[in-house]
Amino acid sequence: MQALDAYLQTHRERFLSELLDLLRIPSISADPKYTADVRRMAEATAEHLRQAGADHVEVIATNGHPIVYGEKQVDPLAPTVLVYGHYDVQPPDPLDLWESPPFEPVIRKTDLHPQGAIFARGACDDKGQFFMHVKAFEAMLRTGTLPCNVKFMIEGEEEVGSKHLEAFCQQHREKLACDVVLISDTSIIDNDTPSLTVGLRGLAYMEVEVTGPNRDLHSGVYGGAVANPINVLCQMIASLHDQDGRITIKGFYDDVEEVSPSERAGLNAAPYDEKAYCEDLGVGALYGEKGYTTLERTGIRPSLDVNGIWGGYIGEGAKTVLPSKAFAKISMRLVPHQKPDKIERLFQEHFESMAPPYVHVKVKALHGGHPVVVPTDSVEYRAAEKAMELAFGKKPLPQRGGGSIPIVAMFQQVLKANSILMGFGLDADNIHSPNEHYGLFNFYKGIETIPHFYWLYAEMKAARP
Ligand code: BES
Ligand code: MN
Ligand code: MN
């Protein structure tokens, strides 16, 4: 498609400068101090959709952050693509580990991104990625090459569990009716090895509170005679894994799908260099469930991690105190066919039952999400595969992503549509971490790939609806 290629070429610089402007807005959904910025980001996203040529663009209020919607109907007989993404970002801290401020985007070269990468919070997750769809849409519309109806739904609460999106989708089934959901919020293996994500892990996120004595105590006067809740919490947490790196919660693995040897072989066919992996992370060795490779541990096996732990004195210098309370945030990544509700219950029962008599524990569930598997025998998957092959010159490998996008399982249930997880980030792009970045190559490659998907999908659907 020459007209489209020419359009992309002509407007390259503008696309980038528009993205940089969006990256200057600190749309941190978790922190109420930024509510006005989140709103400003929603408005800016809506304005981009309007400018690109979408109709009926709205910033729809929820009980949380707004949802941005826009659409273009080209032909009632053409298939409809629902583009989902999120304009909210993770908090940027710890700030002192950023080499440049998180909301002042700059372009720097890295080993993996010799053509340069945009450094900013949200560059990859997910502003840089959802924005590729807005620009691909603009280019197709302006060059008269848009073959599908399009609906955009860009939300502002993905990073806090998409609390209000489910009700919104339930209430607006008709408005959101579509043939496929297209999402760029995942990664490829590397810039020479395209991949499509065919699975996402689910999530069960818990917070625990362990209380010992009814008040903080002098650690000399009482130390040795009264159990310290931080010590106890650490023991409890340590006991959640056994010698083989397996999770010890009773019943935890009951519903875990045993993946067939042939699918495991397929997953392990992806390029993976353990030494480079360790070096990138600065670790001397890897840790995980015995009997599984790294790609299996993050793709098809569940995991349990402490995300934060606190209690007692953490200020300057030494204060001698035997604290009354200790806390931790503990998340579990789930795989098919584990159910977040059941896992929350098993965790709670296990944690309460193992509490020794000298403490009491409170457990609460913060949020959850179901795991996802994307069928690979669908028209949409074949279109996505072919689109990536055309853009990269190589067939993409199917890959299971370790992260979660809780709303994807619901799209399947409520909208009865498969999702195509066509992300363009790299695992090493530092999402959720200081110095998040997104390669310029990846940004432009995404904009180039998306129209191929639309054309192929429309063609394949017309041939075999
Ligand atoms: N885009 C990520 C999820 C992701 C990243 C999937 C890389 C696969 C590969 C998403 O924004 C995210 O961070 N999700 C959260 C969900 C949570 C906040 C409910 C996650 O996975 O921790
Ligand atoms: Mn994301
Ligand atoms: Mn994220």
mmCIF file with all atom_site columns, C-alpha atoms in Angstrom, residues 45-60 67-76 79-84 133-134 137-138 141-142 146 148-154 168 172-178 454:
data_model
loop_
_atom_site.group_PDB
_atom_site.id
_atom_site.type_symbol
_atom_site.label_atom_id
_atom_site.label_alt_id
_atom_site.label_comp_id
_atom_site.label_asym_id
_atom_site.label_entity_id
_atom_site.label_seq_id
_atom_site.pdbx_PDB_ins_code
_atom_site.Cartn_x
_atom_site.Cartn_y
_atom_site.Cartn_z
_atom_site.occupancy
_atom_site.B_iso_or_equiv
_atom_site.pdbx_formal_charge
_atom_site.auth_seq_id
_atom_site.auth_comp_id
_atom_site.auth_asym_id
_atom_site.auth_atom_id
_atom_site.pdbx_PDB_model_num
ATOM 1  C CA . THR A 1 45  ? -6.584  10.983 24.055 1.00 0.00 ? 45  THR A CA 1
ATOM 2  C CA . ALA A 1 46  ? -10.120 11.889 22.991 1.00 0.00 ? 46  ALA A CA 1
ATOM 3  C CA . GLU A 1 47  ? -8.823  14.924 21.104 1.00 0.00 ? 47  GLU A CA 1
ATOM 4  C CA . HIS A 1 48  ? -6.328  12.710 19.242 1.00 0.00 ? 48  HIS A CA 1
ATOM 5  C CA . LEU A 1 49  ? -9.127  10.352 18.249 1.00 0.00 ? 49  LEU A CA 1
ATOM 6  C CA . ARG A 1 50  ? -11.168 13.286 16.944 1.00 0.00 ? 50  ARG A CA 1
ATOM 7  C CA . GLN A 1 51  ? -8.213  14.699 15.029 1.00 0.00 ? 51  GLN A CA 1
ATOM 8  C CA . ALA A 1 52  ? -7.525  11.293 13.543 1.00 0.00 ? 52  ALA A CA 1
ATOM 9  C CA . GLY A 1 53  ? -11.084 11.224 12.242 1.00 0.00 ? 53  GLY A CA 1
ATOM 10 C CA . ALA A 1 54  ? -13.048 9.122  14.716 1.00 0.00 ? 54  ALA A CA 1
ATOM 11 C CA . ASP A 1 55  ? -16.753 9.834  15.248 1.00 0.00 ? 55  ASP A CA 1
ATOM 12 C CA . HIS A 1 56  ? -18.823 9.956  18.433 1.00 0.00 ? 56  HIS A CA 1
ATOM 13 C CA . VAL A 1 57  ? -15.747 10.510 20.560 1.00 0.00 ? 57  VAL A CA 1
ATOM 14 C CA . GLU A 1 58  ? -16.590 10.682 24.247 1.00 0.00 ? 58  GLU A CA 1
ATOM 15 C CA . VAL A 1 59  ? -14.838 10.864 27.586 1.00 0.00 ? 59  VAL A CA 1
ATOM 16 C CA . ILE A 1 60  ? -17.144 8.703  29.636 1.00 0.00 ? 60  ILE A CA 1
ATOM 17 C CA . ILE A 1 67  ? -13.058 5.685  29.639 1.00 0.00 ? 67  ILE A CA 1
ATOM 18 C CA . VAL A 1 68  ? -12.290 7.187  26.233 1.00 0.00 ? 68  VAL A CA 1
ATOM 19 C CA . TYR A 1 69  ? -14.437 5.960  23.370 1.00 0.00 ? 69  TYR A CA 1
ATOM 20 C CA . GLY A 1 70  ? -14.530 6.711  19.657 1.00 0.00 ? 70  GLY A CA 1
ATOM 21 C CA . GLU A 1 71  ? -15.520 4.869  16.483 1.00 0.00 ? 71  GLU A CA 1
ATOM 22 C CA . LYS A 1 72  ? -15.621 4.849  12.719 1.00 0.00 ? 72  LYS A CA 1
ATOM 23 C CA . GLN A 1 73  ? -18.211 2.911  10.776 1.00 0.00 ? 73  GLN A CA 1
ATOM 24 C CA . VAL A 1 74  ? -17.103 2.344  7.201  1.00 0.00 ? 74  VAL A CA 1
ATOM 25 C CA . ASP A 1 75  ? -19.451 -0.398 6.049  1.00 0.00 ? 75  ASP A CA 1
ATOM 26 C CA . PRO A 1 76  ? -22.127 -2.306 7.927  1.00 0.00 ? 76  PRO A CA 1
ATOM 27 C CA . PRO A 1 79  ? -15.963 -6.660 10.315 1.00 0.00 ? 79  PRO A CA 1
ATOM 28 C CA . THR A 1 80  ? -15.525 -4.511 13.418 1.00 0.00 ? 80  THR A CA 1
ATOM 29 C CA . VAL A 1 81  ? -12.252 -4.207 15.300 1.00 0.00 ? 81  VAL A CA 1
ATOM 30 C CA . LEU A 1 82  ? -12.379 -3.043 18.913 1.00 0.00 ? 82  LEU A CA 1
ATOM 31 C CA . VAL A 1 83  ? -9.064  -1.474 19.909 1.00 0.00 ? 83  VAL A CA 1
ATOM 32 C CA . TYR A 1 84  ? -8.443  -1.663 23.643 1.00 0.00 ? 84  TYR A CA 1
ATOM 33 C CA . HIS A 1 133 ? -3.328  2.346  16.848 1.00 0.00 ? 133 HIS A CA 1
ATOM 34 C CA . VAL A 1 134 ? -4.530  5.931  16.740 1.00 0.00 ? 134 VAL A CA 1
ATOM 35 C CA . PHE A 1 137 ? -6.109  4.482  12.052 1.00 0.00 ? 137 PHE A CA 1
ATOM 36 C CA . GLU A 1 138 ? -5.426  8.088  11.019 1.00 0.00 ? 138 GLU A CA 1
ATOM 37 C CA . LEU A 1 141 ? -8.531  6.899  7.048  1.00 0.00 ? 141 LEU A CA 1
ATOM 38 C CA . ARG A 1 142 ? -6.584  9.680  5.295  1.00 0.00 ? 142 ARG A CA 1
ATOM 39 C CA . LEU A 1 146 ? -9.557  1.591  6.173  1.00 0.00 ? 146 LEU A CA 1
ATOM 40 C CA . CYS A 1 148 ? -12.948 -2.404 8.830  1.00 0.00 ? 148 CYS A CA 1
ATOM 41 C CA . ASN A 1 149 ? -15.228 -0.623 11.254 1.00 0.00 ? 149 ASN A CA 1
ATOM 42 C CA . VAL A 1 150 ? -13.245 0.488  14.264 1.00 0.00 ? 150 VAL A CA 1
ATOM 43 C CA . LYS A 1 151 ? -14.145 1.150  17.879 1.00 0.00 ? 151 LYS A CA 1
ATOM 44 C CA . PHE A 1 152 ? -11.633 2.505  20.359 1.00 0.00 ? 152 PHE A CA 1
ATOM 45 C CA . MET A 1 153 ? -11.931 1.930  24.073 1.00 0.00 ? 153 MET A CA 1
ATOM 46 C CA . ILE A 1 154 ? -8.966  3.331  25.958 1.00 0.00 ? 154 ILE A CA 1
ATOM 47 C CA . PHE A 1 168 ? -19.167 -0.574 31.559 1.00 0.00 ? 168 PHE A CA 1
ATOM 48 C CA . HIS A 1 172 ? -22.719 -1.334 26.724 1.00 0.00 ? 172 HIS A CA 1
ATOM 49 C CA . ARG A 1 173 ? -22.539 -4.740 25.055 1.00 0.00 ? 173 ARG A CA 1
ATOM 50 C CA . GLU A 1 174 ? -24.228 -3.404 21.915 1.00 0.00 ? 174 GLU A CA 1
ATOM 51 C CA . LYS A 1 175 ? -22.133 -0.293 21.644 1.00 0.00 ? 175 LYS A CA 1
ATOM 52 C CA . LEU A 1 176 ? -18.984 -2.437 21.990 1.00 0.00 ? 176 LEU A CA 1
ATOM 53 C CA . ALA A 1 177 ? -20.151 -5.285 19.739 1.00 0.00 ? 177 ALA A CA 1
ATOM 54 C CA . CYS A 1 178 ? -17.199 -6.381 17.611 1.00 0.00 ? 178 CYS A CA 1
ATOM 55 C CA . TYR A 1 454 ? -6.858  -4.667 9.134  1.00 0.00 ? 454 TYR A CA 1
#
